[in-house]
XYZ file of C-alpha atoms in Angstrom:
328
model
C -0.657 -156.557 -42.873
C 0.077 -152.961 -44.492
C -4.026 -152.979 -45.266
C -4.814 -153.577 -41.305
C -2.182 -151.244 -40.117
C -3.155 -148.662 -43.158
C -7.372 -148.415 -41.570
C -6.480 -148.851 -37.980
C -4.179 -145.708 -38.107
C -6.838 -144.006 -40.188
C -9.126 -144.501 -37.638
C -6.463 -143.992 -34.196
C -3.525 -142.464 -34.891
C -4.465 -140.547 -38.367
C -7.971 -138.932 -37.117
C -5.929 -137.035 -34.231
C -3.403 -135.715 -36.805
C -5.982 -134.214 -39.529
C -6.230 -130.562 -38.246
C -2.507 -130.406 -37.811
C -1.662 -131.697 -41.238
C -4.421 -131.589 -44.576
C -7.768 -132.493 -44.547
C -6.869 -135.200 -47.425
C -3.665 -136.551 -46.073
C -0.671 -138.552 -48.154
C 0.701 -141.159 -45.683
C 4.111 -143.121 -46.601
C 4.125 -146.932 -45.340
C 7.123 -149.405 -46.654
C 5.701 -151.740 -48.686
C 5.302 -155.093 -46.835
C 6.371 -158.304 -48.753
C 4.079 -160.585 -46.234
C 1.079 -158.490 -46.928
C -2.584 -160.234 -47.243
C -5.954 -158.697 -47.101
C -8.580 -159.502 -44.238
C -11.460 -158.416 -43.033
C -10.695 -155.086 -40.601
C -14.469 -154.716 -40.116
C -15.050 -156.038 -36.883
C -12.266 -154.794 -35.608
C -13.052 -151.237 -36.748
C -16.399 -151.381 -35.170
C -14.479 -152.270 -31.775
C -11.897 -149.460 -32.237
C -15.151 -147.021 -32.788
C -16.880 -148.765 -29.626
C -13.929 -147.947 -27.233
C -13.144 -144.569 -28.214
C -16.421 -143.545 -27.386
C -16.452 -145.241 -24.649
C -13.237 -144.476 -22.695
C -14.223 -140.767 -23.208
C -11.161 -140.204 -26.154
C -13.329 -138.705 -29.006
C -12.931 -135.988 -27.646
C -9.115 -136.388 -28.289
C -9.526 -136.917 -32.019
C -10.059 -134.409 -35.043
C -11.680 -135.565 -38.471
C -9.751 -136.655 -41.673
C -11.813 -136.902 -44.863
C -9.614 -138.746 -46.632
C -6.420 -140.703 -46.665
C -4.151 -141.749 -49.191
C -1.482 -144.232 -48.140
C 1.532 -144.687 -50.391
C 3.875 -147.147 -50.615
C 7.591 -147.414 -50.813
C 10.342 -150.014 -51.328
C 12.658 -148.101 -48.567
C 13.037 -145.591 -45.555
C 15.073 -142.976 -47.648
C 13.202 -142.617 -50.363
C 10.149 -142.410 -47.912
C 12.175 -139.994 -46.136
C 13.112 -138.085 -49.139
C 9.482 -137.968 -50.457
C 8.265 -136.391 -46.642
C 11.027 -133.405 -46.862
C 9.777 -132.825 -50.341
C 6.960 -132.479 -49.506
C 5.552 -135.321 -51.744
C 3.640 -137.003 -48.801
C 2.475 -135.277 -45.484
C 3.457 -137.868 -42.932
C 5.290 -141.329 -42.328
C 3.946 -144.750 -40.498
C 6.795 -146.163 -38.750
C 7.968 -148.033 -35.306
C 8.317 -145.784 -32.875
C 12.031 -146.498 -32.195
C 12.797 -145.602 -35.886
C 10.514 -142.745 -35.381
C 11.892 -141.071 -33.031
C 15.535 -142.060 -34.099
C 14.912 -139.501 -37.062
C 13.370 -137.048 -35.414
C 16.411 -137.047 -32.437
C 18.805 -137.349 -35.161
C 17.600 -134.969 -38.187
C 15.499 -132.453 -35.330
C 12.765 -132.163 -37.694
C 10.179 -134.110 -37.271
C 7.267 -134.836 -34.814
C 6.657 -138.173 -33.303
C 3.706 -139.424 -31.575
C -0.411 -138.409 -31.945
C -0.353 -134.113 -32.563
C -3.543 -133.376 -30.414
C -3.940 -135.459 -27.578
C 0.702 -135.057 -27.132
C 1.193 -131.466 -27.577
C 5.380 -132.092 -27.352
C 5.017 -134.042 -30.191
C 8.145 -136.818 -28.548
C 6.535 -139.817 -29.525
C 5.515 -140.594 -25.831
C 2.518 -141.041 -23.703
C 1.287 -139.674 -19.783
C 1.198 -142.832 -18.631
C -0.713 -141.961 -15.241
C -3.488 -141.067 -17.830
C -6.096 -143.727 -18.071
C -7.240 -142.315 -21.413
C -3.882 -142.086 -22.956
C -2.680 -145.362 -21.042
C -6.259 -146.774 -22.583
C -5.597 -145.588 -25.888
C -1.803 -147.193 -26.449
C -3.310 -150.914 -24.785
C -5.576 -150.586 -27.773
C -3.104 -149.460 -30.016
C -0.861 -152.126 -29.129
C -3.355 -154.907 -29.260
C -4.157 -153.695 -33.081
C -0.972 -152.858 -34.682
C 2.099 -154.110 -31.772
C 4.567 -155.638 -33.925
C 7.093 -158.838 -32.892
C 10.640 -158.932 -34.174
C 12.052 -162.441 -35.006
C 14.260 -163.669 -37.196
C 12.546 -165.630 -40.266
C 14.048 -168.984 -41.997
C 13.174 -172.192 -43.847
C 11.220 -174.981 -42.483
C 14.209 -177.169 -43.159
C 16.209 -175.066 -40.631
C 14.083 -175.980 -37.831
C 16.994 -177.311 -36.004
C 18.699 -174.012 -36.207
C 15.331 -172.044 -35.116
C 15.571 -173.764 -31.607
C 18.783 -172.938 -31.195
C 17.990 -169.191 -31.518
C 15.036 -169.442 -29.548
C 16.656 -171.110 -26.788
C 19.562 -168.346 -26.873
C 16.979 -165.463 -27.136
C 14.795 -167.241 -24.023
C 18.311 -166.994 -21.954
C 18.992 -163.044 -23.103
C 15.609 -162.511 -21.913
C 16.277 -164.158 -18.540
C 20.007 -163.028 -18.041
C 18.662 -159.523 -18.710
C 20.645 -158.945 -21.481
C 17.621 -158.020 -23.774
C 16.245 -155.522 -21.769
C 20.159 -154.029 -21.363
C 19.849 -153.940 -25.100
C 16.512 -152.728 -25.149
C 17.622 -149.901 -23.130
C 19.752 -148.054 -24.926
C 17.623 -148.449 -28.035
C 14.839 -146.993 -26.679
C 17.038 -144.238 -25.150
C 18.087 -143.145 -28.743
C 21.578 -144.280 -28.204
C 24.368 -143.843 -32.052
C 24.045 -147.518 -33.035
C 28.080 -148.794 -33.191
C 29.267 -151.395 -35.143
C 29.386 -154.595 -33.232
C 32.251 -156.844 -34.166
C 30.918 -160.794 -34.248
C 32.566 -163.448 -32.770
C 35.311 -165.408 -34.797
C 34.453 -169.028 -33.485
C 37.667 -171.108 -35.287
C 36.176 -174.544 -36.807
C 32.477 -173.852 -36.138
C 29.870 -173.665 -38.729
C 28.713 -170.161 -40.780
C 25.859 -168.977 -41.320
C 24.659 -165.539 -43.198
C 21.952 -163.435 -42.002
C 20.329 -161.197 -44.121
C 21.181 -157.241 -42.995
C 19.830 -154.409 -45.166
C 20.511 -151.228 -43.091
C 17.003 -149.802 -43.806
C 15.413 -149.133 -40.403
C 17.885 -147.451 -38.032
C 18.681 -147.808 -34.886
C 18.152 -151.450 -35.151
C 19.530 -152.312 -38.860
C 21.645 -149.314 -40.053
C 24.864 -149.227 -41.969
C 27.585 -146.908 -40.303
C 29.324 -144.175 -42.120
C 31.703 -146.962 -43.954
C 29.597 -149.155 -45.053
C 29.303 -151.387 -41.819
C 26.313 -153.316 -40.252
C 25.810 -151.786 -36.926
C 22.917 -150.897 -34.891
C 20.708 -153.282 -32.487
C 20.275 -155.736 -34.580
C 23.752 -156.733 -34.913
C 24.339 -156.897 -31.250
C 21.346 -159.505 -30.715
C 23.154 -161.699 -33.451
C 26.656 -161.297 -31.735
C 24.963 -162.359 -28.752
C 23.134 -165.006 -30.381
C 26.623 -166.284 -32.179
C 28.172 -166.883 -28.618
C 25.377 -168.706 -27.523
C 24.932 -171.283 -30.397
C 28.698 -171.747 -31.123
C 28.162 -170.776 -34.349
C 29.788 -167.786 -36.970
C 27.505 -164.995 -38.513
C 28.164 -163.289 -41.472
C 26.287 -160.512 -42.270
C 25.138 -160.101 -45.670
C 23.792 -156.725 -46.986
C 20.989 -157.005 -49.347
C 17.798 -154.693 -50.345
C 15.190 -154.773 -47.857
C 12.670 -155.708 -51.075
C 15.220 -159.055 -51.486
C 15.453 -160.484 -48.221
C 12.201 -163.399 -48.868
C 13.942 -163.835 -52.103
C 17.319 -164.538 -50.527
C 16.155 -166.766 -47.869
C 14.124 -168.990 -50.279
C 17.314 -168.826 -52.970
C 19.339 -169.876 -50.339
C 21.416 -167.106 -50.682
C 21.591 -166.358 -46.685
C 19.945 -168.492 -43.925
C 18.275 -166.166 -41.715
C 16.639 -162.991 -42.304
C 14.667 -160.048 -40.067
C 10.826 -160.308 -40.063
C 8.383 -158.407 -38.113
C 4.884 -159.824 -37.866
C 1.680 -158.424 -36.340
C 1.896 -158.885 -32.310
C 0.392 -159.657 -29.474
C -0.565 -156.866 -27.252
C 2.562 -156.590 -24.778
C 1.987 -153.864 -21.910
C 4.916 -154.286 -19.646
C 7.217 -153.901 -22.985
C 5.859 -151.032 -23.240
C 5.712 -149.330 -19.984
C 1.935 -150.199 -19.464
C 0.352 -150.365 -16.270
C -3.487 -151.321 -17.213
C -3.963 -151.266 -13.081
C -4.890 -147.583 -13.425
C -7.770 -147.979 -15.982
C -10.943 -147.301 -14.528
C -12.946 -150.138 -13.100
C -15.391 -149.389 -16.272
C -16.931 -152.510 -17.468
C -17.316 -151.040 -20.467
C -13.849 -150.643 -20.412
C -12.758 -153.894 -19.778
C -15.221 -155.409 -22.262
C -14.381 -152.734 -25.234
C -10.621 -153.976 -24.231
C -10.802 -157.540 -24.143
C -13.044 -157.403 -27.533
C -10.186 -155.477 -29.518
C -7.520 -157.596 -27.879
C -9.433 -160.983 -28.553
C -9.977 -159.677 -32.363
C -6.429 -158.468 -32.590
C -5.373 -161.746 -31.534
C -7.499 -163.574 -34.381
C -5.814 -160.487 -37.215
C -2.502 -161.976 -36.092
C -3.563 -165.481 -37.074
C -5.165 -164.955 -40.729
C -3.082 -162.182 -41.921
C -0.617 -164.722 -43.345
C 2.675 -162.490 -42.665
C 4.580 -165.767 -42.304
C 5.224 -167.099 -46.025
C 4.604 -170.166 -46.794
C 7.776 -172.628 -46.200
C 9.354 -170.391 -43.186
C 9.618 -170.210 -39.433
C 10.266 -167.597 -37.085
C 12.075 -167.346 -33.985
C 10.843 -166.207 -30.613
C 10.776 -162.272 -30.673
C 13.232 -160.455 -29.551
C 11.669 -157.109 -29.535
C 8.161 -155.606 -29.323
C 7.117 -151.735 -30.965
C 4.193 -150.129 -31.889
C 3.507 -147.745 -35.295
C 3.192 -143.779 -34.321
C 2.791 -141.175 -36.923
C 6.187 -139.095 -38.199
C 5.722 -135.943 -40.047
C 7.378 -132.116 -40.159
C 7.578 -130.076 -37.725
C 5.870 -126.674 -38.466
């Protein structure tokens, strides 16, 4: 998946950003462990297609090159961008504009068509409302939680506890205050006396939703889904605090049952605030549209960012990549 999401932004998010940053830009990515190479072509030629269309070339600079570099986690990333070593970051947008809230120095979001640089859109813009469907449909990202084929039993018990958050409303409560940039707190899990443990996989690497507090404990957004999800199932969680580069290696070892995955998603408007009602009545709108969506939706099956031998859960949560990079 990091070679789709690598091109797309090259050709979205990264064009926009050129004049702001370097002609030849250094772009930091964490290093997927569920990565395959496919075939972006097609898809390319549709991104092309609908920015001319929809009228947003106009919206976008140049970049004659782009270097993408890989790294095993968000701080040395994060140290590498303040040194200067690389000239932006790729990362969800709720992590994105976590650091930038937090820290106060960075820029969120695509430089020249969001001059306040906050990682958010005009959504009464048909361009701009055009231009995050199709980012969405291209790079959206699902988060579920990833175990063994052998634990199919305990994958429907998850799913059916995240399909009643959902309905109860307690996701989008959660969702919420994530989104509004809330401290993640420590959440304490449920002690269920004579019911059965089992360890999920925490590594603390992408704040708000899996941090480590200032002593060392597992807090953020994460953690509250899986206190949630511990009530539901009648089972304990213990949280187990690994590298992020470990966690496929731990699952398959056995070493904890459950870990966090995030796979290439289906486009999700109302997640995102999306109301596609205000688009023009274009057909060649609606057919540049449906043709990235349709081709986004055959990216998500071949990329192979579900190893072989594991499951995931329903998502609980739907982002989208922006670009993060220094303020001037």
């Amino acid at each position: 998946m990091k070679k789709l999401v690598a091109t797309i932004l090259a050709m979205i998010l990264l064009l926009s950003a050129a004049s702001a940053l370097a002609d030849t830009m250094k772009v930091g990515e964490l290093t997927y462990l569920n990565s395959d190479n496919v075939s972006r072509t097609e898809l390319l030629n549709k991104v092309l297609e609908f920015v001319t269309q929809s009228g947003g070339a106009e919206m976008f600079g140049s970049a004659e090159a782009l270097e993408m570099v890989e790294f095993d986690n968000l701080n040395a990333m994060q140290m590498a961008l303040d040194a200067g070593q690389i000239d932006a970051m790729i990362l969800y947008s709720t992590v994105g504009n976590y650091l930038a809230a937090v820290t106060g120095n960075y820029n969120v979001g695509l430089p020249k068509m969001l001059p306040e640089m906050d990682g958010t859109f005009d959504l009464t813009s048909p361009v701009e409302v055009a231009v995050l469907f199709a980012t969405d449909a291209m790079m959206g990202t699902d988060f579920s939680f990833m175990m063994q084929e052998k634990d199919a039993a305990l994958k429907d018990e998850f799913d059916q506890a995240i399909a009643a958050m959902q309905e109860e409303g307690v996701l989008a409560a959660l969702n919420a205050g994530l989104k509004e940039g809330d401290e993640p707190e420590a959440v304490e899990m449920p002690v269920i006396e004579g019911a059965e443990t089992i360890k999920v996989a925490v590594t603390g690497d992408l704040p708000p939703m899996d941090f480590t507090d200032a002593s060392g404990k597992p807090a953020g957004y994460n953690t509250a889904i899986l206190a949630e999800i511990s009530k539901r199932i009648n089972k304990n969680i213990e949280l187990v605090s690994i590298d992020s580069a470990s966690r496929a290696i731990a699952l398959t070892s056995g070493s904890v049952d459950v870990v966090f995955w995030a796979r290439v998603g289906a486009a999700n408007p109302e997640a995102l605030g999306i109301n596609t009602d205000i688009l023009p009545e274009k057909e060649s709108w609606k057919t540049a549209l449906d043709a990235i969506s349709a081709n986004s939706a055959s990216v998500r099956d071949t990329t192979g960012d579900i190893p072989e031998g594991m499951i995931l859960t329903a998502p609980y949560l739907h982002d989208i990549y922006l670009l993060v990079y220094p303020k001037a």
